[in-house]
Amino acid sequence: MPAKNITDVSSFDRAMRDDLVLSPGNLGILFCAAMIASIGLNLNSPVVIIGAMLISPLMSPIQAIGYGLAISDSTLLGRALRLLGLEVVTSLVAASLYFLFSPINTPTAEILNRVQPTIWDVLIAILGGTAGIIAATKKNSINVVIGVAIATALMPPLCVAGFSIVHANWRYLGGSAYLFLINSFFIILATMSGSLIYNKANHIHSTVPSRFRWVISLIAVAMAVPSLITALVTVRQSYLDSQLQSFVDSEMSSIYVSKQSVDRNQRKISLFVVGSQVSSQEKQRLKKQLPSYHLTDYKLDITQLSAKKYVSIADLKKYFADNQQAAQDADSTQDKVQTAIADEVKKINKQVVVSFSDLKEEDDRVEVTIQTKQRLNAAQKKALQKAVKDAADQYSMTVQMTFTVSDK
């Protein structure tokens, strides 16, 4: 029986080391994977992104780092760290090159999904790393390896970081880099823990010094806290949305609500209703019911589409006009600052094209993309940056600028 265990441990050790090969072929595969993932992000295609994750070799050095820590093998740890560093740089270069020449400069939903990590990303990384180390101890575990590669999603955050570098969007860069660090660190942590357990089960002594365990624990907490805060905000908004839906379903069952929203920052509930006129008494009753749905201190704003029991063409026109006006009122500051920025930019250079990213109503920032036919020099960029910042400062807004070049 011991002989069998030693053989198993040797196979496991060899599996952790064999993929740490620095070769032009592996780097070529990684470069292609980064390009494919960048295309998928740029075209908002999950299928293409998944394909890139399947061929990416990023997982191997990350697992090897965890294993190297578990067995205190500084040589293996050094090899894995060097390979991971080279692979990260290669991925960033490939993604940056793609986005530098891509004619599509607007961040897609797939890009935006990777700039605000939550605690669920931490859990996915831990579970994925655990599944990965279990798979490494088994034969014929190719399906598990494929699933882990897709679930942990190491390549897309690096490609989003490349997009952020090209467009000088430091908020996106911070979010995507944080997601990559979360995935990498907790896969390493899971691999290290799994390796210690596996070696102990096979009577192989390996341990991590007590001081080092404390350092790892502190890093893990520090890494997880920001994602936990983001998750709490997301859960809170989801809870408010569900409470509002319960309120509408229970208290307004005889009224058709065509649109509804709850703004946590402004403490406001907006409802657009169709059909019979909602009386003042009914509105008062509805307001009194809000605390029962944990919506205390929220202002209830009901916009009436029609006072009749049918909807005419005129009613529809009025509804769309009211709806548009409501959106304009909510975004009035955004509209004003965008107009001011566009005016100031045009004073300096009439040939540029100015566009703005869609933001949530409560955002106190503005994201500006300035597109030119020729690359601007440093002085021209500085002048435009100052003009944009001065315009945004008038409305106490922060600004994020991106410069792009188009030959169209």
Tab-separated table of C-alpha atoms in Angstrom:
chain	number	residue	atom	x	y	z
A	1	MET	CA	0.000	0.000	0.000
A	2	PRO	CA	2.754	2.566	0.839
A	3	ALA	CA	4.411	1.874	-2.522
A	4	LYS	CA	1.172	2.723	-4.261
A	5	ASN	CA	0.940	5.955	-2.287
A	6	ILE	CA	4.498	6.969	-3.218
A	7	THR	CA	3.741	6.331	-6.875
A	8	ASP	CA	0.595	8.455	-6.641
A	9	VAL	CA	2.497	11.297	-4.971
A	10	SER	CA	5.204	11.131	-7.638
A	11	SER	CA	2.618	11.348	-10.404
A	12	PHE	CA	0.964	14.282	-8.653
A	13	ASP	CA	4.297	16.067	-8.237
A	14	ARG	CA	5.187	15.459	-11.872
A	15	ALA	CA	1.775	16.809	-12.995
A	16	MET	CA	2.469	20.054	-11.112
A	17	ARG	CA	5.916	20.465	-12.704
A	18	ASP	CA	5.511	19.209	-16.263
A	19	ASP	CA	3.489	22.166	-17.556
A	20	LEU	CA	6.033	24.748	-16.347
A	21	VAL	CA	7.684	24.840	-19.739
A	22	LEU	CA	8.716	28.161	-21.205
A	23	SER	CA	8.580	27.591	-24.944
A	24	PRO	CA	7.712	29.655	-28.031
A	25	GLY	CA	4.819	27.282	-28.671
A	26	ASN	CA	3.196	27.891	-25.277
A	27	LEU	CA	3.671	31.643	-25.546
A	28	GLY	CA	2.191	31.538	-29.046
A	29	ILE	CA	-0.863	29.691	-27.742
A	30	LEU	CA	-1.199	32.245	-24.937
A	31	PHE	CA	-0.884	35.159	-27.377
A	32	CYS	CA	-3.617	33.674	-29.564
A	33	ALA	CA	-5.825	33.023	-26.525
A	34	ALA	CA	-5.466	36.652	-25.426
A	35	MET	CA	-6.320	37.880	-28.928
A	36	ILE	CA	-9.390	35.609	-29.094
A	37	ALA	CA	-10.583	36.726	-25.650
A	38	SER	CA	-10.105	40.375	-26.640
A	39	ILE	CA	-12.185	39.855	-29.774
A	40	GLY	CA	-14.894	38.164	-27.711
A	41	LEU	CA	-14.923	41.044	-25.219
A	42	ASN	CA	-14.942	43.600	-28.031
A	43	LEU	CA	-17.842	41.884	-29.828
A	44	ASN	CA	-19.681	41.034	-26.602
A	45	SER	CA	-19.537	37.314	-27.419
A	46	PRO	CA	-19.460	34.916	-24.409
A	47	VAL	CA	-18.882	31.919	-26.707
A	48	VAL	CA	-15.659	33.378	-28.110
A	49	ILE	CA	-14.468	34.311	-24.605
A	50	ILE	CA	-15.079	30.761	-23.372
A	51	GLY	CA	-13.080	29.426	-26.326
A	52	ALA	CA	-10.140	31.616	-25.319
A	53	MET	CA	-10.296	30.391	-21.717
A	54	LEU	CA	-10.174	26.776	-22.882
A	55	ILE	CA	-6.872	27.177	-24.711
A	56	SER	CA	-5.207	29.546	-22.250
A	57	PRO	CA	-2.318	27.947	-20.269
A	58	LEU	CA	-2.515	30.490	-17.408
A	59	MET	CA	-3.762	27.989	-14.822
A	60	SER	CA	-0.602	25.830	-14.727
A	61	PRO	CA	1.864	28.300	-13.150
A	62	ILE	CA	-0.775	29.508	-10.665
A	63	GLN	CA	-1.384	25.960	-9.440
A	64	ALA	CA	2.364	25.350	-9.328
A	65	ILE	CA	2.820	28.397	-7.075
A	66	GLY	CA	0.321	26.951	-4.594
A	67	TYR	CA	1.995	23.552	-4.726
A	68	GLY	CA	5.452	25.105	-4.347
A	69	LEU	CA	4.310	26.949	-1.227
A	70	ALA	CA	2.854	23.740	0.231
A	71	ILE	CA	6.079	21.742	-0.146
A	72	SER	CA	8.412	24.732	0.467
A	73	ASP	CA	10.161	24.219	-2.874
A	74	SER	CA	11.762	27.575	-3.670
A	75	THR	CA	13.061	26.358	-7.050
A	76	LEU	CA	9.602	25.313	-8.212
A	77	LEU	CA	8.114	28.508	-6.785
A	78	GLY	CA	10.644	30.649	-8.636
A	79	ARG	CA	9.999	28.868	-11.947
A	80	ALA	CA	6.240	29.224	-11.549
A	81	LEU	CA	6.430	32.919	-10.627
A	82	ARG	CA	8.692	33.713	-13.579
A	83	LEU	CA	6.416	31.851	-15.984
A	84	LEU	CA	3.287	33.508	-14.599
A	85	GLY	CA	4.898	36.936	-14.863
A	86	LEU	CA	5.895	36.316	-18.481
A	87	GLU	CA	2.424	34.994	-19.332
A	88	VAL	CA	0.734	38.021	-17.744
A	89	VAL	CA	2.952	40.407	-19.715
A	90	THR	CA	2.350	38.454	-22.934
A	91	SER	CA	-1.416	38.543	-22.395
A	92	LEU	CA	-1.400	42.289	-21.657
A	93	VAL	CA	0.703	43.003	-24.753
A	94	ALA	CA	-1.579	40.909	-26.983
A	95	ALA	CA	-4.760	42.514	-25.605
A	96	SER	CA	-3.314	46.018	-25.795
A	97	LEU	CA	-2.237	45.505	-29.401
A	98	TYR	CA	-5.702	44.312	-30.354
A	99	PHE	CA	-7.568	47.157	-28.662
A	100	LEU	CA	-5.070	49.705	-29.969
A	101	PHE	CA	-6.131	48.950	-33.541
A	102	SER	CA	-9.726	47.876	-32.959
A	103	PRO	CA	-12.293	50.274	-34.480
A	104	ILE	CA	-14.737	49.434	-31.648
A	105	ASN	CA	-13.839	51.612	-28.679
A	106	THR	CA	-16.995	51.438	-26.576
A	107	PRO	CA	-16.849	49.149	-23.511
A	108	THR	CA	-19.278	46.243	-23.975
A	109	ALA	CA	-21.317	44.437	-21.330
A	110	GLU	CA	-18.717	41.636	-21.237
A	111	ILE	CA	-16.021	44.202	-20.442
A	112	LEU	CA	-18.128	45.974	-17.817
A	113	ASN	CA	-18.910	42.635	-16.148
A	114	ARG	CA	-15.219	42.300	-15.259
A	115	VAL	CA	-14.484	45.668	-13.665
A	116	GLN	CA	-16.486	45.292	-10.442
A	117	PRO	CA	-15.641	41.980	-8.702
A	118	THR	CA	-17.791	40.713	-5.832
A	119	ILE	CA	-17.417	38.087	-3.108
A	120	TRP	CA	-18.918	35.544	-5.506
A	121	ASP	CA	-15.782	35.839	-7.644
A	122	VAL	CA	-13.771	34.950	-4.540
A	123	LEU	CA	-15.950	31.891	-3.924
A	124	ILE	CA	-15.661	30.811	-7.569
A	125	ALA	CA	-11.868	31.080	-7.400
A	126	ILE	CA	-11.716	29.044	-4.170
A	127	LEU	CA	-14.049	26.349	-5.479
A	128	GLY	CA	-12.366	26.319	-8.886
A	129	GLY	CA	-8.924	26.004	-7.313
A	130	THR	CA	-10.168	23.214	-5.066
A	131	ALA	CA	-11.657	21.335	-8.010
A	132	GLY	CA	-8.439	21.880	-9.939
A	133	ILE	CA	-6.192	20.388	-7.275
A	134	ILE	CA	-8.547	17.416	-6.856
A	135	ALA	CA	-8.436	16.897	-10.619
A	136	ALA	CA	-4.633	16.925	-10.521
A	137	THR	CA	-4.705	13.893	-8.213
A	138	LYS	CA	-6.990	11.912	-10.510
A	139	LYS	CA	-6.559	10.221	-13.839
A	140	ASN	CA	-8.794	11.084	-16.794
A	141	SER	CA	-9.857	14.398	-15.244
A	142	ILE	CA	-9.882	16.414	-18.468
A	143	ASN	CA	-13.542	17.454	-18.041
A	144	VAL	CA	-12.827	18.892	-14.607
A	145	VAL	CA	-9.815	20.812	-15.911
A	146	ILE	CA	-11.898	22.302	-18.718
A	147	GLY	CA	-14.653	23.314	-16.294
A	148	VAL	CA	-12.161	24.929	-13.924
A	149	ALA	CA	-10.584	26.884	-16.793
A	150	ILE	CA	-13.988	28.293	-17.773
A	151	ALA	CA	-15.223	28.981	-14.235
A	152	THR	CA	-12.162	30.784	-12.913
A	153	ALA	CA	-11.859	33.049	-15.983
A	154	LEU	CA	-8.222	34.122	-15.726
A	155	MET	CA	-7.764	35.420	-19.263
A	156	PRO	CA	-10.701	37.888	-19.667
A	157	PRO	CA	-9.675	40.201	-16.785
A	158	LEU	CA	-6.187	40.521	-18.263
A	159	CYS	CA	-7.679	41.434	-21.630
A	160	VAL	CA	-9.950	44.017	-19.998
A	161	ALA	CA	-6.805	45.409	-18.369
A	162	GLY	CA	-5.312	45.710	-21.880
A	163	PHE	CA	-8.422	47.594	-23.021
A	164	SER	CA	-8.111	49.887	-19.977
A	165	ILE	CA	-4.439	50.621	-20.647
A	166	VAL	CA	-5.079	51.545	-24.283
A	167	HIS	CA	-7.973	53.844	-23.344
A	168	ALA	CA	-6.313	55.168	-20.167
A	169	ASN	CA	-9.321	54.113	-18.085
A	170	TRP	CA	-7.749	53.605	-14.689
A	171	ARG	CA	-11.010	52.688	-12.952
A	172	TYR	CA	-11.515	49.768	-15.350
A	173	LEU	CA	-7.847	48.847	-14.998
A	174	GLY	CA	-8.122	48.721	-11.212
A	175	GLY	CA	-11.284	46.598	-11.325
A	176	SER	CA	-9.986	44.095	-13.885
A	177	ALA	CA	-6.578	43.807	-12.190
A	178	TYR	CA	-8.341	43.215	-8.874
A	179	LEU	CA	-10.448	40.445	-10.425
A	180	PHE	CA	-7.338	38.753	-11.841
A	181	LEU	CA	-5.580	39.007	-8.466
A	182	ILE	CA	-8.630	37.555	-6.684
A	183	ASN	CA	-8.775	34.606	-9.074
A	184	SER	CA	-5.027	33.960	-8.933
A	185	PHE	CA	-4.581	34.354	-5.176
A	186	PHE	CA	-7.491	32.169	-4.118
A	187	ILE	CA	-6.621	29.472	-6.667
A	188	ILE	CA	-3.110	29.499	-5.177
A	189	LEU	CA	-4.581	29.317	-1.670
A	190	ALA	CA	-6.887	26.415	-2.582
A	191	THR	CA	-4.057	24.570	-4.349
A	192	MET	CA	-1.725	25.026	-1.380
A	193	SER	CA	-4.362	23.772	1.071
A	194	GLY	CA	-5.292	20.830	-1.165
A	195	SER	CA	-1.649	19.864	-1.621
A	196	LEU	CA	-1.058	19.865	2.141
A	197	ILE	CA	-4.108	17.653	2.679
A	198	TYR	CA	-3.121	15.295	-0.153
A	199	ASN	CA	0.451	14.912	1.110
A	200	LYS	CA	-0.757	14.296	4.666
A	201	ALA	CA	-3.144	11.601	3.432
A	202	ASN	CA	-0.172	9.925	1.717
A	203	HIS	CA	2.085	10.218	4.802
A	204	ILE	CA	4.287	12.882	3.230
A	205	HIS	CA	5.333	15.573	5.692
A	206	SER	CA	4.856	19.107	4.373
A	207	THR	CA	3.834	22.185	6.282
A	208	VAL	CA	3.665	25.968	6.034
A	209	PRO	CA	5.371	27.959	8.818
A	210	SER	CA	2.992	29.534	11.333
A	211	ARG	CA	4.149	33.075	10.578
A	212	PHE	CA	3.622	32.539	6.863
A	213	ARG	CA	0.112	31.178	7.494
A	214	TRP	CA	-0.758	34.385	9.350
A	215	VAL	CA	0.567	36.488	6.465
A	216	ILE	CA	-1.502	34.503	3.960
A	217	SER	CA	-4.608	34.840	6.139
A	218	LEU	CA	-4.208	38.617	6.400
A	219	ILE	CA	-3.705	38.906	2.629
A	220	ALA	CA	-6.803	36.779	2.024
A	221	VAL	CA	-8.917	39.039	4.236
A	222	ALA	CA	-7.531	42.193	2.613
A	223	MET	CA	-8.217	40.754	-0.846
A	224	ALA	CA	-11.774	39.728	0.013
A	225	VAL	CA	-13.020	42.840	1.839
A	226	PRO	CA	-13.513	45.138	-1.216
A	227	SER	CA	-15.364	42.378	-3.076
A	228	LEU	CA	-17.574	41.838	-0.030
A	229	ILE	CA	-18.482	45.543	0.061
A	230	THR	CA	-19.382	45.475	-3.629
A	231	ALA	CA	-21.471	42.359	-3.086
A	232	LEU	CA	-23.356	43.984	-0.196
A	233	VAL	CA	-24.245	46.962	-2.379
A	234	THR	CA	-25.448	44.627	-5.128
A	235	VAL	CA	-27.491	42.523	-2.708
A	236	ARG	CA	-29.012	45.618	-1.139
A	237	GLN	CA	-30.153	46.936	-4.518
A	238	SER	CA	-31.508	43.520	-5.489
A	239	TYR	CA	-33.407	43.327	-2.191
A	240	LEU	CA	-34.950	46.766	-2.746
A	241	ASP	CA	-35.996	45.776	-6.262
A	242	SER	CA	-37.652	42.602	-4.964
A	243	GLN	CA	-39.425	44.505	-2.179
A	244	LEU	CA	-40.739	47.017	-4.693
A	245	GLN	CA	-41.994	44.172	-6.891
A	246	SER	CA	-43.805	42.658	-3.887
A	247	PHE	CA	-45.302	46.049	-3.096
A	248	VAL	CA	-46.567	46.467	-6.657
A	249	ASP	CA	-47.920	42.913	-6.860
A	250	SER	CA	-49.739	43.078	-3.528
A	251	GLU	CA	-50.872	46.692	-3.227
A	252	MET	CA	-51.405	47.614	-6.877
A	253	SER	CA	-52.815	44.404	-8.340
A	254	SER	CA	-55.669	46.287	-10.043
A	255	ILE	CA	-53.350	48.904	-11.566
A	256	TYR	CA	-51.094	48.254	-14.546
A	257	VAL	CA	-47.572	49.448	-13.712
A	258	SER	CA	-45.648	49.757	-16.970
A	259	LYS	CA	-42.332	50.789	-15.426
A	260	GLN	CA	-40.876	50.791	-11.919
A	261	SER	CA	-37.580	51.595	-10.243
A	262	VAL	CA	-36.141	52.298	-6.802
A	263	ASP	CA	-33.186	54.641	-6.274
A	264	ARG	CA	-31.384	53.858	-3.023
A	265	ASN	CA	-29.261	57.022	-3.069
A	266	GLN	CA	-32.114	59.450	-3.744
A	267	ARG	CA	-34.560	57.427	-1.613
A	268	LYS	CA	-37.112	57.535	-4.400
A	269	ILE	CA	-39.550	55.052	-5.934
A	270	SER	CA	-40.735	55.823	-9.469
A	271	LEU	CA	-43.851	54.173	-10.898
A	272	PHE	CA	-45.445	54.718	-14.320
A	273	VAL	CA	-49.047	53.474	-14.348
A	274	VAL	CA	-51.606	52.883	-17.101
A	275	GLY	CA	-55.375	52.829	-16.725
A	276	SER	CA	-57.728	54.399	-14.197
A	277	GLN	CA	-56.632	57.541	-12.423
A	278	VAL	CA	-54.920	56.840	-9.099
A	279	SER	CA	-56.720	59.067	-6.596
A	280	SER	CA	-55.007	61.158	-3.940
A	281	GLN	CA	-56.506	58.938	-1.260
A	282	GLU	CA	-55.099	55.847	-2.973
A	283	LYS	CA	-51.685	57.440	-3.221
A	284	GLN	CA	-51.762	58.232	0.494
A	285	ARG	CA	-52.746	54.645	1.248
A	286	LEU	CA	-49.882	53.325	-0.871
A	287	LYS	CA	-47.384	55.576	0.881
A	288	LYS	CA	-48.544	54.310	4.277
A	289	GLN	CA	-47.952	50.707	3.100
A	290	LEU	CA	-44.311	51.283	2.127
A	291	PRO	CA	-42.889	50.523	5.622
A	292	SER	CA	-44.510	47.082	5.465
A	293	TYR	CA	-42.166	46.320	2.567
A	294	HIS	CA	-39.073	47.798	4.245
A	295	LEU	CA	-39.277	50.898	2.066
A	296	THR	CA	-39.542	53.400	4.891
A	297	ASP	CA	-38.545	57.022	4.126
A	298	TYR	CA	-38.793	56.450	0.376
A	299	LYS	CA	-40.609	59.065	-1.668
A	300	LEU	CA	-43.318	57.550	-3.880
A	301	ASP	CA	-43.568	59.203	-7.306
A	302	ILE	CA	-46.459	57.965	-9.459
A	303	THR	CA	-46.665	59.148	-13.077
A	304	GLN	CA	-50.113	58.652	-14.604
A	305	LEU	CA	-50.228	57.650	-18.255
A	306	SER	CA	-53.972	57.848	-18.751
A	307	ALA	CA	-57.017	58.734	-16.687
A	308	LYS	CA	-59.129	56.361	-18.750
A	309	LYS	CA	-59.395	52.593	-18.879
A	310	TYR	CA	-57.864	52.418	-22.306
A	311	VAL	CA	-54.769	53.814	-23.918
A	312	SER	CA	-55.111	56.065	-26.935
A	313	ILE	CA	-52.402	57.209	-29.337
A	314	ALA	CA	-52.403	60.548	-27.541
A	315	ASP	CA	-51.930	58.757	-24.226
A	316	LEU	CA	-48.989	56.832	-25.580
A	317	LYS	CA	-47.385	59.984	-26.933
A	318	LYS	CA	-47.882	61.662	-23.590
A	319	TYR	CA	-46.420	58.661	-21.789
A	320	PHE	CA	-43.294	58.625	-23.905
A	321	ALA	CA	-42.948	62.392	-23.550
A	322	ASP	CA	-43.364	62.165	-19.761
A	323	ASN	CA	-40.978	59.250	-19.591
A	324	GLN	CA	-38.390	61.087	-21.640
A	325	GLN	CA	-38.820	64.212	-19.525
A	326	ALA	CA	-38.383	62.191	-16.341
A	327	ALA	CA	-35.150	60.740	-17.677
A	328	GLN	CA	-33.981	64.189	-18.732
A	329	ASP	CA	-34.750	65.610	-15.296
A	330	ALA	CA	-32.879	62.765	-13.606
A	331	ASP	CA	-29.892	63.215	-15.881
A	332	SER	CA	-30.009	67.024	-16.025
A	333	THR	CA	-26.586	67.411	-14.429
A	334	GLN	CA	-25.095	64.816	-16.768
A	335	ASP	CA	-26.664	66.580	-19.754
A	336	LYS	CA	-25.375	69.975	-18.680
A	337	VAL	CA	-21.846	68.817	-18.038
A	338	GLN	CA	-21.756	66.881	-21.323
A	339	THR	CA	-22.921	69.949	-23.225
A	340	ALA	CA	-20.338	72.118	-21.475
A	341	ILE	CA	-17.555	69.636	-22.223
A	342	ALA	CA	-18.530	69.321	-25.889
A	343	ASP	CA	-18.586	73.116	-26.255
A	344	GLU	CA	-15.172	73.564	-24.653
A	345	VAL	CA	-13.608	70.789	-26.741
A	346	LYS	CA	-14.990	72.245	-29.971
A	347	LYS	CA	-13.436	75.613	-29.109
A	348	ILE	CA	-10.010	73.982	-29.112
A	349	ASN	CA	-10.416	71.498	-31.964
A	350	LYS	CA	-13.493	71.415	-34.202
A	351	GLN	CA	-12.362	68.250	-35.980
A	352	VAL	CA	-12.660	65.895	-33.022
A	353	VAL	CA	-15.685	63.727	-32.274
A	354	VAL	CA	-16.826	63.799	-28.634
A	355	SER	CA	-18.917	60.957	-27.168
A	356	PHE	CA	-20.022	60.003	-23.655
A	357	SER	CA	-20.612	56.665	-21.938
A	358	ASP	CA	-24.033	55.883	-20.481
A	359	LEU	CA	-23.876	56.053	-16.698
A	360	LYS	CA	-26.331	55.474	-13.879
A	361	GLU	CA	-28.396	58.458	-12.827
A	362	GLU	CA	-26.684	58.760	-9.443
A	363	ASP	CA	-23.116	58.749	-10.814
A	364	ASP	CA	-21.133	61.897	-10.066
A	365	ARG	CA	-18.716	61.369	-12.924
A	366	VAL	CA	-18.594	61.619	-16.678
A	367	GLU	CA	-16.705	59.387	-19.111
A	368	VAL	CA	-15.573	61.147	-22.282
A	369	THR	CA	-14.192	59.625	-25.473
A	370	ILE	CA	-12.431	61.993	-27.879
A	371	GLN	CA	-11.938	60.554	-31.356
A	372	THR	CA	-9.539	62.101	-33.856
A	373	LYS	CA	-8.373	61.235	-37.350
A	374	GLN	CA	-4.731	61.737	-36.396
A	375	ARG	CA	-2.888	60.967	-33.172
A	376	LEU	CA	-2.622	64.046	-30.935
A	377	ASN	CA	0.663	65.186	-29.441
A	378	ALA	CA	1.172	65.684	-25.716
A	379	ALA	CA	0.431	69.423	-25.798
A	380	GLN	CA	-2.835	68.935	-27.689
A	381	LYS	CA	-3.956	66.210	-25.280
A	382	LYS	CA	-3.061	68.355	-22.292
A	383	ALA	CA	-5.100	71.287	-23.618
A	384	LEU	CA	-8.137	69.094	-24.208
A	385	GLN	CA	-7.788	67.423	-20.800
A	386	LYS	CA	-7.702	70.816	-19.084
A	387	ALA	CA	-10.755	72.057	-20.982
A	388	VAL	CA	-12.727	68.920	-20.134
A	389	LYS	CA	-11.695	68.988	-16.462
A	390	ASP	CA	-12.582	72.691	-16.109
A	391	ALA	CA	-16.032	72.071	-17.616
A	392	ALA	CA	-16.671	69.089	-15.333
A	393	ASP	CA	-15.459	70.971	-12.238
A	394	GLN	CA	-18.223	73.540	-12.745
A	395	TYR	CA	-20.729	70.801	-11.845
A	396	SER	CA	-18.563	69.061	-9.223
A	397	MET	CA	-18.182	66.049	-11.507
A	398	THR	CA	-15.129	63.831	-11.868
A	399	VAL	CA	-14.032	63.030	-15.400
A	400	GLN	CA	-12.454	60.035	-17.167
A	401	MET	CA	-11.017	60.714	-20.638
A	402	THR	CA	-10.184	58.293	-23.432
A	403	PHE	CA	-8.441	59.279	-26.673
A	404	THR	CA	-8.973	57.171	-29.790
A	405	VAL	CA	-7.835	57.455	-33.394
A	406	SER	CA	-10.020	56.547	-36.367
A	407	ASP	CA	-9.210	56.812	-40.059
A	408	LYS	CA	-12.905	56.939	-40.994
